[in-house]
Amino acid sequence: MVTYIIRRLIWSVVMLSIVSIITFAIFFLVPRLAGATSEDLAARYVGRTASAEQVKVAAEKLGFNDPLVVQYGRFAKGIVVGADYDYGPGVERCPAPCFGYSFLTRLPVWPDLLDRLPVTISLALGAAVIWVIAGVATGVLSALKRGSFFDRAAMSIALAGVSMPIFFTGMVSLVLFSYGLKITVAGGTYTPFLTNPATWAYDLLLPWITLAFLYAAGYARLTRAGMLETMNEDYIRTARAKGLRERTVVVKHGLRGALTPILTIFGLDLGLLLGGAVLTESTYSLPGIGKYAIDAIGRQDLPQVMGVTLVAAFFVVVANLVVDLLYAVVDPRVRLV
Amino acid sequence: MSFLELKDLRVHFPTDDGLVKSVDGLSFALERGKTLGIVGESGSGKSVTSLGILGLHKGGRAKLGGEIWLDGEELVGASAEHVRTLRGKKMAMIFQDPLSAMHPFYTVGSQIVEAYRIHNDVSKKVARKHAIDMLGRVGIPQPDRRVDSYPHEFSGGMRQRAMIAMALSCDPELLIADEPTTALDVTVQAQILDLMRDLQRDFNAALIIITHDLGVVAELADDILVMYGGKCIEYGTAEDIFERPEHPYTWGLLGSMPRLDRDRTERLLPIKGSPPSLINVPAGCAFHPRCTFEDRTGGKASTEVPQLVETEGGHLVRCHLPRDTRRSIWETEIKPSLEAS
Amino acid sequence: MSEPLLSVEGLEKHFPVTKGLLQRQVAAVKAVDGISFDVVKGETLGLVGESGCGKTTTGRLITRLIEPTGGKILFEGNDITHMSQGRMRPLRRDVQMIFQDPYSSLNPRHTVGAIVGAPFRIQGIKTEHGTKKAVQDILELVGLNPEHYNRYPHEFSGGQRQRIGIARTLALKPKLIIADEPVSALDVSIQAQVVNLLEDLQGELDLTYLVIAHDLSVVRHISDRVAVMYLGKIVELADRKSLYESPMHPYTNALLSAVPIPDPKGRAQRERIRLQGDVPSPLNPPPACRFHTRCWKAQEICKTVEPPLETLATGHQVACHFPENAPTTPEPAVTTA
Ligand SMILES: Nc1ncnc2c1ncn2[C@@H]1O[C@H](COP(=O)(O)OP(=O)(O)OP(=O)(O)O)[C@@H](O)[C@H]1O
Ligand SMILES: Nc1ncnc2c1ncn2[C@@H]1O[C@H](COP(=O)(O)OP(=O)(O)O)[C@@H](O)[C@H]1O
Ligand code: SF4
Ligand code: SF4
Ligand SMILES: [Mg+2]
Ligand SMILES: [Mg+2]
């Protein structure tokens, strides 16, 4: 078990390094392959108003003329101990973990991201609670009442849910809940949890529902398939033969067996969402990481885009690690590995 | 009335292809302390019968008919909830493949504890103590340590022992073992059969052992019921079935089986064809397409269903052949050919 | 006796077991650990033993489906142990395998004609009246109707499927057939049909069989000689009659005594040998005589000195320090060092 954990941890670190290399390559190697010079790259940092001479100096000082390996080394070092960006006219300090420094906003990327993280986390976790409960419950009921009206209706809605784009469901729920029923706000505001939990939840309700609907649909289908399979297992027959109540058989024996694949998907979904629920955040103008990414792309602010990419990748890798470890807790057979 | 009595039990499954008559008019009686062996090839309805007795078809697609009397109570008509309270306590079951029959995510001990606590209002600690006792009783070494193992950490034989411990944890009066040794090696099979024999004596339960292996029933059973196509085709004491079998299918089973206790025969005597589909059971005698003596019944075999009739002292046979013909065929044709080398 | 068709000398297969962060090899599963035997043309050699003792691995080694880690395999006097796949190709026709599971070993999407005819196509063989005629002849030979040519495996019963499997192996007129549990998945009445079929074909086509099975009664019925395996080793090898009538190795005795006898009258008096526990793991087999942990005759020497496989009577080899039923005047070859 301990070697299993250590192996997973080492693997995660390796994954993170690979991700950072790939990200780095996308932002520094690919433009070069496309023909960009060091000056072209530096121009992005000092702004369009700078003279050709200033750009040249900046390119040299920022190290764009060094071999790529050295540049990557500096970049990686920045994440660990922080970095100083000397672009000629001045030096900007970017404290650790330095995920980049935006010369457009004249701010390091990381503190910006930290500001927005609570929004994304609130959105993702809240939606996750809703979709897991709704999706799994629907899936279990559908499986138990297979072929019934409930099953067919639920599965049709679920099919629609997984195939509809989020801005469409978003718009529909906006019209329905906010303008029609007037039970939620139209989005765009965010109140920190610690300021007022009730407003926090109220503000987020609509985005939660929109996001959860999309995921709940997939989880319902997955749960239904898993339950149909496990309820046919021999150990379910054994559980019934012991004289257990049907509810205990379903929940303790059936659902427990069906939950493992759902756990895997859940970890990945959550990891991806924490890297920014791009569509939902922009549909409701929530100031989260996804919104930040969209804005950064719009401004062509490369350091910001790169920072978001890295943070998102980090969440995915960590989510993977957590899933693997949870897996070993849930399924004792995995511990052998 | 006997402790367990089945009267004309029918279990039919409606499917897209037609009605599957898995069990079609099965009757037998069994007393406490006695062992009944049910033999038959795969698909003959053995498992469906045992699940039917336990009431596990209730709430499913199956259509049940007939009567099951357990200790004076009728179970086919009883409510599902009432039968549930009897399951595990009054009647328990052991399955064929002990690996898939145990939940992979729970320890062996917790699965036994669960079974015990359904019917006994005791603390977890007491139940755990009981689980350890039971594991020791079925011959698992170091039960106090092994109680916390997961099923996959046990060998096949130990898993089956643990299943037996689980089934016996509430002291059931009826124990059904469905192919309990089919998945095991001979040496382990011998251990498990010994264990079941000893435990049955201690618990004085009624035991039904279901198998396709005539050797296994011969080791344990007092009475034997041979099933074919969802019906009983021969019923008698173990001696009746092995010494004086009167049904052509039973003869076929005996002839198909190489035996270590006799000289090697030159050739096995198989039954031709294969077992029937239970959707289209052959008309008349279900066995007639495969029967060597079908022509000796004057055409009745394919038109008229033979009745299960007593030939002598509780020995029942379902065949159109007159009793004397059957006996003389066994004595003069079948028995010698099984023994010839 | 004539030259052996197949000769196996000191055959070994150790599967590596890897562990830890670097997946170093820490141990080996000694699935087959130095076995030697001959199979003479026209005979049937039976291979018995408990689950996991290496029977299937032996079969797969001989058909070269897996690579041996040691020892030699001679077929018709040629060393085929490490022969390249290209050079093996003509030999593949001569050595064929029948598998246990008639359900999974046939491709459900191919017709019977395609399945049985595949070996012709793979080996590029032209037959006199075309492949179809050749296939239909084989179908008839194994007791199937030639009209079954265009049907699919799922339309057949277990016994018929096993016949299809046998037909496929017969297509190329092999010399040696390795049958791994050919009847254990079949119903009792069907088992007998297939056993008889195998015997008939042996007579008609002059086949040699290596039959792997765990059912000792079936093995006695079809074998001329029988080898008993325990934890990767052959512990006894003898002709059928001496093995079943005067078994020498304690393990063979125990196996025979465990077979349930369909004779209810005799059950009370029968004297039984009951082995304790299960087969130990081949990962850590007991030292010296591997059977000593379960043997009721074990002495000190059994735990320290491995008993060699010795010929104690004509054609009767045993690996035991204290054999049962040994001839009263032991062979003089006992060492006196
Ligand atoms: N690819 C493999 N890697 C590791 N171990 C293996 C592999 N294949 C087989 N083994 C091990 O080798 C041993 C012998 O296996 P084998 O399949 O030959 O047994 P067998 O005698 O055919 O058993 P059975 O009667 O159950 O078919 C077993 O312990 C098995 O777990
Ligand atoms: N749930 C079910 N639905 C339809 N047919 C079934 C069902 N369960 C069992 N059967 C059929 O009933 C017959 C008897 O099955 P079973 O009792 O399991 O046989 P066995 O004698 O091998 O234990 C088989 O033909 C099987 O296909
Ligand atoms: S009734 Fe006829 S066909 Fe059926 S078993 Fe008897 S002899 Fe055979
Ligand atoms: S060598 Fe010893 S331990 Fe091994 S089988 Fe013979 S008597 Fe038993
Ligand atoms: Mg069954
Ligand atoms: Mg095998």
PDB file of C-alpha atoms in Angstrom, chain A residues 233-246 248 251-254 256-258 260 329-336, chain B residues 51 54 56 81 84 87-89 91-93 95-97 100-106 111-112 114-115 118-119 150 152 163 166:
ATOM      1  CA  GLU A 233     -23.722 -10.179  -9.762  1.00  0.00           C
ATOM      2  CA  ASP A 234     -23.692 -13.336  -7.708  1.00  0.00           C
ATOM      3  CA  TYR A 235     -22.952 -11.413  -4.526  1.00  0.00           C
ATOM      4  CA  ILE A 236     -26.283  -9.612  -4.815  1.00  0.00           C
ATOM      5  CA  ARG A 237     -28.006 -12.995  -4.825  1.00  0.00           C
ATOM      6  CA  THR A 238     -25.983 -13.900  -1.728  1.00  0.00           C
ATOM      7  CA  ALA A 239     -27.018 -10.679  -0.012  1.00  0.00           C
ATOM      8  CA  ARG A 240     -30.663 -11.464  -0.706  1.00  0.00           C
ATOM      9  CA  ALA A 241     -30.217 -15.044   0.424  1.00  0.00           C
ATOM     10  CA  LYS A 242     -29.029 -13.742   3.799  1.00  0.00           C
ATOM     11  CA  GLY A 243     -32.419 -12.115   4.242  1.00  0.00           C
ATOM     12  CA  LEU A 244     -31.283  -8.505   3.859  1.00  0.00           C
ATOM     13  CA  ARG A 245     -33.912  -5.881   3.140  1.00  0.00           C
ATOM     14  CA  GLU A 246     -34.030  -4.943  -0.518  1.00  0.00           C
ATOM     15  CA  THR A 248     -29.849  -2.556   2.014  1.00  0.00           C
ATOM     16  CA  VAL A 251     -27.434   0.520  -1.440  1.00  0.00           C
ATOM     17  CA  LYS A 252     -24.853  -1.398   0.550  1.00  0.00           C
ATOM     18  CA  HIS A 253     -24.126  -4.138  -1.951  1.00  0.00           C
ATOM     19  CA  GLY A 254     -25.297  -2.944  -5.356  1.00  0.00           C
ATOM     20  CA  ARG A 256     -21.155   0.181  -3.553  1.00  0.00           C
ATOM     21  CA  GLY A 257     -20.121  -2.110  -6.364  1.00  0.00           C
ATOM     22  CA  ALA A 258     -21.323   0.243  -9.086  1.00  0.00           C
ATOM     23  CA  THR A 260     -16.101   2.642  -8.439  1.00  0.00           C
ATOM     24  CA  VAL A 329      -9.640   2.630  -0.335  1.00  0.00           C
ATOM     25  CA  VAL A 330     -12.841   1.627  -2.079  1.00  0.00           C
ATOM     26  CA  ASP A 331     -11.649  -1.543  -3.800  1.00  0.00           C
ATOM     27  CA  PRO A 332      -9.385  -3.644  -1.584  1.00  0.00           C
ATOM     28  CA  ARG A 333      -8.243  -5.669  -4.574  1.00  0.00           C
ATOM     29  CA  VAL A 334      -6.327  -2.661  -5.897  1.00  0.00           C
ATOM     30  CA  ARG A 335      -4.107  -2.626  -2.820  1.00  0.00           C
ATOM     31  CA  LEU A 336      -2.312  -5.702  -4.080  1.00  0.00           C
TER      32      LEU A 336
ATOM     33  CA  LEU B  51     -33.913 -20.044  -5.663  1.00  0.00           C
ATOM     34  CA  LEU B  54     -35.714 -19.412  -0.940  1.00  0.00           C
ATOM     35  CA  LEU B  56     -35.743 -15.250  -4.502  1.00  0.00           C
ATOM     36  CA  GLU B  81     -41.421  -9.631   3.254  1.00  0.00           C
ATOM     37  CA  ARG B  84     -37.350 -12.543   3.569  1.00  0.00           C
ATOM     38  CA  ARG B  87     -34.187 -16.400   4.554  1.00  0.00           C
ATOM     39  CA  GLY B  88     -30.864 -16.731   6.247  1.00  0.00           C
ATOM     40  CA  LYS B  89     -32.519 -17.777   9.504  1.00  0.00           C
ATOM     41  CA  MET B  91     -33.239 -21.553   5.336  1.00  0.00           C
ATOM     42  CA  ALA B  92     -29.841 -20.687   3.914  1.00  0.00           C
ATOM     43  CA  MET B  93     -27.900 -21.302   0.747  1.00  0.00           C
ATOM     44  CA  PHE B  95     -23.463 -21.089  -4.045  1.00  0.00           C
ATOM     45  CA  GLN B  96     -21.241 -22.545  -6.709  1.00  0.00           C
ATOM     46  CA  ASP B  97     -18.571 -19.928  -7.190  1.00  0.00           C
ATOM     47  CA  SER B 100     -18.204 -14.124  -7.164  1.00  0.00           C
ATOM     48  CA  ALA B 101     -20.743 -14.959  -4.463  1.00  0.00           C
ATOM     49  CA  MET B 102     -18.980 -12.763  -1.906  1.00  0.00           C
ATOM     50  CA  HIS B 103     -18.839  -9.020  -2.119  1.00  0.00           C
ATOM     51  CA  PRO B 104     -15.286  -8.099  -3.128  1.00  0.00           C
ATOM     52  CA  PHE B 105     -15.269  -4.846  -1.143  1.00  0.00           C
ATOM     53  CA  TYR B 106     -16.181  -6.176   2.304  1.00  0.00           C
ATOM     54  CA  GLN B 111     -20.160 -10.311   5.566  1.00  0.00           C
ATOM     55  CA  ILE B 112     -20.734 -12.991   8.184  1.00  0.00           C
ATOM     56  CA  GLU B 114     -24.036  -8.825   8.508  1.00  0.00           C
ATOM     57  CA  ALA B 115     -25.756 -12.167   7.990  1.00  0.00           C
ATOM     58  CA  ILE B 118     -30.060  -9.412  10.372  1.00  0.00           C
ATOM     59  CA  HIS B 119     -31.714 -12.053  12.488  1.00  0.00           C
ATOM     60  CA  TYR B 150     -11.048  -9.903   1.991  1.00  0.00           C
ATOM     61  CA  HIS B 152      -9.724 -12.372  -2.762  1.00  0.00           C
ATOM     62  CA  MET B 163     -19.539 -19.190   2.567  1.00  0.00           C
ATOM     63  CA  MET B 166     -21.966 -17.454   6.590  1.00  0.00           C
TER      64      MET B 166
END
